[in-house]
Tab-separated table of C-alpha atoms in Angstrom:
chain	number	residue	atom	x	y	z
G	3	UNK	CA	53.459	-22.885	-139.741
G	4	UNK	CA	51.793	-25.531	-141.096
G	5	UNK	CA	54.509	-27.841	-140.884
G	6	UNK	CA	54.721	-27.843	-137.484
G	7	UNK	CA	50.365	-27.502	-136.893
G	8	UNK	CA	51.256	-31.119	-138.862
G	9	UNK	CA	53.300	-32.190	-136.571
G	10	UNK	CA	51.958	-31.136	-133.072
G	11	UNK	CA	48.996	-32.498	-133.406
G	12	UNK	CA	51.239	-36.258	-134.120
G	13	UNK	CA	53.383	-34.913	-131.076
G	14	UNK	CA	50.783	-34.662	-128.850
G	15	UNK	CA	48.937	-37.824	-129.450
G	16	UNK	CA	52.288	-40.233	-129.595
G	17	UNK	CA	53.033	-38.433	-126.208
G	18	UNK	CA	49.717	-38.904	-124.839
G	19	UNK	CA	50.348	-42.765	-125.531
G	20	UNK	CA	53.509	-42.489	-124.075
G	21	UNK	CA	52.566	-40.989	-120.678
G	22	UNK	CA	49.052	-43.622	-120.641
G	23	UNK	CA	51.850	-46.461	-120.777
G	24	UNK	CA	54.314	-44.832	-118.385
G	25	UNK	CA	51.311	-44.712	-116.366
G	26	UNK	CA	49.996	-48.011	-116.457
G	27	UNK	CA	53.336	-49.243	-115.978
G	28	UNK	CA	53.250	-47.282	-112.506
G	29	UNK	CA	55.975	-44.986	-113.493
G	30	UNK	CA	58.898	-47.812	-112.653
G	31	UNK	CA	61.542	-48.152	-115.073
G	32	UNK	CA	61.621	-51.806	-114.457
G	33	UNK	CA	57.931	-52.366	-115.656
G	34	UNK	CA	58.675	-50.295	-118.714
G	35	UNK	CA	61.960	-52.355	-119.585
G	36	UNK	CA	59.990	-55.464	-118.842
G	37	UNK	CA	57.325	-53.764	-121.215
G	38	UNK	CA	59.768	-52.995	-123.929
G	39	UNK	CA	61.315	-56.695	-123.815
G	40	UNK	CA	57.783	-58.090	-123.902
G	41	UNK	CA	57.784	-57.005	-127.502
G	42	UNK	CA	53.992	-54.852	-126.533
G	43	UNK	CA	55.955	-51.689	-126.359
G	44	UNK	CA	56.602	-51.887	-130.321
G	45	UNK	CA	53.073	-52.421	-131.108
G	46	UNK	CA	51.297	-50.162	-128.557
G	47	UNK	CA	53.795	-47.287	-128.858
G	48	UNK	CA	53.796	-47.335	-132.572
G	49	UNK	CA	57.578	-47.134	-132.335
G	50	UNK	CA	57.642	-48.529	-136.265
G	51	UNK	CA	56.016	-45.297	-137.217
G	52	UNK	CA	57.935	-43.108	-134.972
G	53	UNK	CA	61.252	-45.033	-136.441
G	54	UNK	CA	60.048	-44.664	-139.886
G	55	UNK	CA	59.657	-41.081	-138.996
G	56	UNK	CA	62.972	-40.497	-137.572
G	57	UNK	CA	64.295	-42.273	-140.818
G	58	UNK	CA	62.618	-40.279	-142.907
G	59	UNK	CA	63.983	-37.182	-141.170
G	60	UNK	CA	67.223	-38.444	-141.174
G	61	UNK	CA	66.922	-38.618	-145.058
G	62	UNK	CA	65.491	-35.369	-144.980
G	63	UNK	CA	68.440	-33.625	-143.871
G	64	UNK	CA	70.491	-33.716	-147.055
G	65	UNK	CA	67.774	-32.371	-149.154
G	66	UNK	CA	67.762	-28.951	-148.390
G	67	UNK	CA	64.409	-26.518	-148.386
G	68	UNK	CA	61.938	-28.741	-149.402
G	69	UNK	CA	58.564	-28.280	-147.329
G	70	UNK	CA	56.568	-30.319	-149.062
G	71	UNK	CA	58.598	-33.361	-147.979
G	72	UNK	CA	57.826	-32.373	-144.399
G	73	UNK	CA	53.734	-31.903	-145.467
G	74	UNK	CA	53.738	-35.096	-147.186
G	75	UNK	CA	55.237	-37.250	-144.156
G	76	UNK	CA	53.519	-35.170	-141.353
G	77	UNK	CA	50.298	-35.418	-143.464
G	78	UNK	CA	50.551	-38.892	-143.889
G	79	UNK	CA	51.571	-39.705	-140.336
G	80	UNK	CA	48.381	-37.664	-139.403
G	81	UNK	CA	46.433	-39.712	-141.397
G	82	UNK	CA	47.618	-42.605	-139.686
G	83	UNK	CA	47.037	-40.867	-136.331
G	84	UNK	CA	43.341	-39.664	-137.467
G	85	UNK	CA	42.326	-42.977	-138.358
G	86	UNK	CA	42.850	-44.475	-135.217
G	87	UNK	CA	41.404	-41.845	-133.485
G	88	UNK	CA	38.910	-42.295	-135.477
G	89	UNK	CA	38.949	-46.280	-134.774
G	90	UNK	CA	39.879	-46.650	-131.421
G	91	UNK	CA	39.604	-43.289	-129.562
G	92	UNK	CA	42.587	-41.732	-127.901
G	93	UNK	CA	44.459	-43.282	-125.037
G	94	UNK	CA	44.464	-40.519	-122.580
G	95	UNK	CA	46.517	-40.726	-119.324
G	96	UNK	CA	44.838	-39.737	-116.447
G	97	UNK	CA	45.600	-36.485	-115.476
G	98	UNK	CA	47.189	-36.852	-112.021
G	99	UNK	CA	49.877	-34.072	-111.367
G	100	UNK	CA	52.778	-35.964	-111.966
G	101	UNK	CA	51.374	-36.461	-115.426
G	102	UNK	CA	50.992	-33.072	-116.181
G	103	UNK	CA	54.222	-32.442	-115.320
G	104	UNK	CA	55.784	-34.967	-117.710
G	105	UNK	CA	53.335	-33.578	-120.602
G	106	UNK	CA	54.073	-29.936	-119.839
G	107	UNK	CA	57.832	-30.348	-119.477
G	108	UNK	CA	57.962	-32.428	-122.561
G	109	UNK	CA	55.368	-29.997	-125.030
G	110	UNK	CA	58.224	-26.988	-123.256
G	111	UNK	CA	61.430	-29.122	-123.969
G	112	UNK	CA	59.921	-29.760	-127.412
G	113	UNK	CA	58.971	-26.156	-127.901
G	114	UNK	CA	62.586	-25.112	-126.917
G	115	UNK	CA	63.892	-27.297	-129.594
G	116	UNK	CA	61.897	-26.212	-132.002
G	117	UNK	CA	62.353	-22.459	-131.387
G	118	UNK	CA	65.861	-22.827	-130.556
G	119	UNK	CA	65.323	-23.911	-134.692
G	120	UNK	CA	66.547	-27.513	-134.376
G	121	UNK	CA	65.257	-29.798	-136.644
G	122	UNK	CA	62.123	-31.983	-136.461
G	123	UNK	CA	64.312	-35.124	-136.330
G	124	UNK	CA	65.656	-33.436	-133.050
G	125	UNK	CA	62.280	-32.857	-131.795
G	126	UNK	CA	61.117	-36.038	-132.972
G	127	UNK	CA	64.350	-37.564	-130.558
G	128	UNK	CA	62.676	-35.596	-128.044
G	129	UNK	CA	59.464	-36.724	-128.292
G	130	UNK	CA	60.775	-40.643	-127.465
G	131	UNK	CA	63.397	-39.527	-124.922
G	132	UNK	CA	61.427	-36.694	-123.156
G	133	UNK	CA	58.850	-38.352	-120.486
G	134	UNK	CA	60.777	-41.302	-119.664
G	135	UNK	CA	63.345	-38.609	-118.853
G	136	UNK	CA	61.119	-36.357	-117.099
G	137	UNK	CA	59.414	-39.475	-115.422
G	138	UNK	CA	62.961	-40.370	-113.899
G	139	UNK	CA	63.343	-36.279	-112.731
G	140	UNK	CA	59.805	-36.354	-111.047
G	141	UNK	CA	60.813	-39.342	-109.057
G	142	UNK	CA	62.427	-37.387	-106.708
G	143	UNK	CA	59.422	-34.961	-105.538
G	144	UNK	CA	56.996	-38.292	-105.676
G	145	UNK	CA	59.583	-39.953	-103.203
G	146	UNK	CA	59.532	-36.993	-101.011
G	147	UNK	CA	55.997	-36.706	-100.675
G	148	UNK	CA	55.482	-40.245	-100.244
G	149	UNK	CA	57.984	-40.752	-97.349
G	150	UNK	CA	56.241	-37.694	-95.487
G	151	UNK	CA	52.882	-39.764	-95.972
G	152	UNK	CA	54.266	-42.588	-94.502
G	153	UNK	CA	55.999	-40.584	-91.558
G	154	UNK	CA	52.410	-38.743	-90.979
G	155	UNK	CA	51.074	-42.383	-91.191
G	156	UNK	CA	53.234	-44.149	-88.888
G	157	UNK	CA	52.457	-40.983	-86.540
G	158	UNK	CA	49.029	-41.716	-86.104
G	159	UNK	CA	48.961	-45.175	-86.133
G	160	UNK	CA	51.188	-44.996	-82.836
G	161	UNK	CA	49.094	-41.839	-81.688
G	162	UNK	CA	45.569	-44.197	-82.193
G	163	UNK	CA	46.902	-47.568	-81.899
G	164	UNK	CA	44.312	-49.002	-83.586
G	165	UNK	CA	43.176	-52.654	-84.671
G	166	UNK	CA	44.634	-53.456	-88.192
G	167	UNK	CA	43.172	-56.244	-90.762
G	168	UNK	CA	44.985	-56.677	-93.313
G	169	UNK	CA	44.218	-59.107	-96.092
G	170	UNK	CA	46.518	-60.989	-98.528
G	171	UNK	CA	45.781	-62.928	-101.936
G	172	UNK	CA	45.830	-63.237	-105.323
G	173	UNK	CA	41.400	-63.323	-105.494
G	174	UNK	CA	38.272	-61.906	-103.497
G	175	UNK	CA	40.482	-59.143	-101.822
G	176	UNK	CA	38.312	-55.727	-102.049
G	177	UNK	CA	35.126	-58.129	-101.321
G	178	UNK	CA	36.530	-59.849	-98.140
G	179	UNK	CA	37.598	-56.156	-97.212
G	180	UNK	CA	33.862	-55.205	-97.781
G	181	UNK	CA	32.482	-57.817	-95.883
G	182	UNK	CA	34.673	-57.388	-93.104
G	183	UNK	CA	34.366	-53.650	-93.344
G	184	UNK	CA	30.345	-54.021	-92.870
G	185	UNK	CA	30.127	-56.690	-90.138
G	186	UNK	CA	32.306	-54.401	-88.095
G	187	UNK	CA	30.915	-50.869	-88.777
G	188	UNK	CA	27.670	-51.983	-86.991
G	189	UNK	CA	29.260	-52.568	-83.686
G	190	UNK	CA	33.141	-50.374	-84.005
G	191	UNK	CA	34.403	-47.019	-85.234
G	192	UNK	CA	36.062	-48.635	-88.478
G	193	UNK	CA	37.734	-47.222	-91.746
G	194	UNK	CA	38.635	-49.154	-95.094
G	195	UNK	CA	40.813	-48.043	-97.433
């Protein structure tokens, strides 16, 4: 049991990182390959201490019942983990639905391993693999729900047939839309977005 208090609580912070960068990288696999290329996915994923982990593991597996192996590495992986919680806070994603999905279905697929009695190195492959995985799966619902926003959408815009500004640029865009916004809600019905 205290193996695996060990490593949960490493679990659940590399997998909060790893759904904060899915996140911020809009959920497209094309920003996180362009991420992982950049060489900023080694760095901000910690993916030389989840490697060094995996290693480890891998090592682990011809030295048979030896716990204390498994409390030294968690326990030094979670002093790795404390200290930059400590430092630096934790990177929390926000917790929009389709990230609670990801984290849910990965802390259940890594549960299953891990009752199923795989080995940590299995969950530990799980723990990498698991929300880009379940990121790709919950593309399918997002897609759904966004093409009946746009149908609604396009619905009313033809029902209203209102007066559309839309502004371009790479600078000043949310304050032109402001400005315009105000100058026209004194004399029109108006709505920004």
């Amino acid at each position: 049991m205290i193996i695996f208090l060990l490593w949960l609580f490493q679990a659940l912070y590399f997998l909060s990182i790893f759904v904060y960068w899915i996140q911020t990288k809009e959920y497209r696999i094309d920003k996180l390959i362009d991420f992982a290329k950049s060489g900023q996915a080694a760095r901000k994923l910690f993916l030389p201490v989840i490697f060094a982990k995996i290693g480890l593991l891998s090592c682990f597996l011809f030295i048979q019942n030896i716990p204390l192996l498994y409390i030294c590495l968690f326990g030094v992986v979670d002093l790795f983990v404390l200290y930059r919680v400590w430092r630096y806070g934790v990177t929390r994603p926000k917790l929009t639905l389709r990230a609670i999905l990801i984290i849910i279905s990965s802390l259940l697929s890594l549960s299953a391993i891990l009752f199923l009695g795989k080995s940590y190195l299995t969950a530990e492959i799980i723990l990498v693999t698991s929300p880009i995985l379940f990121m790709i799966l919950t593309d399918i619902p997002v897609l759904l729900v966004k093409n009946k926003i746009i149908e609604n959408a396009k619905r009313r815009l033809i029902a209203v047939k209102p007066t559309v500004i839309a502004i371009t640029g790479s600078y000043g865009k949310t304050t032109t839309k402001e400005f315009i916004f105000q100058l026209l809600s004194t004399s029109h019905n108006t709505v920004a977005t």
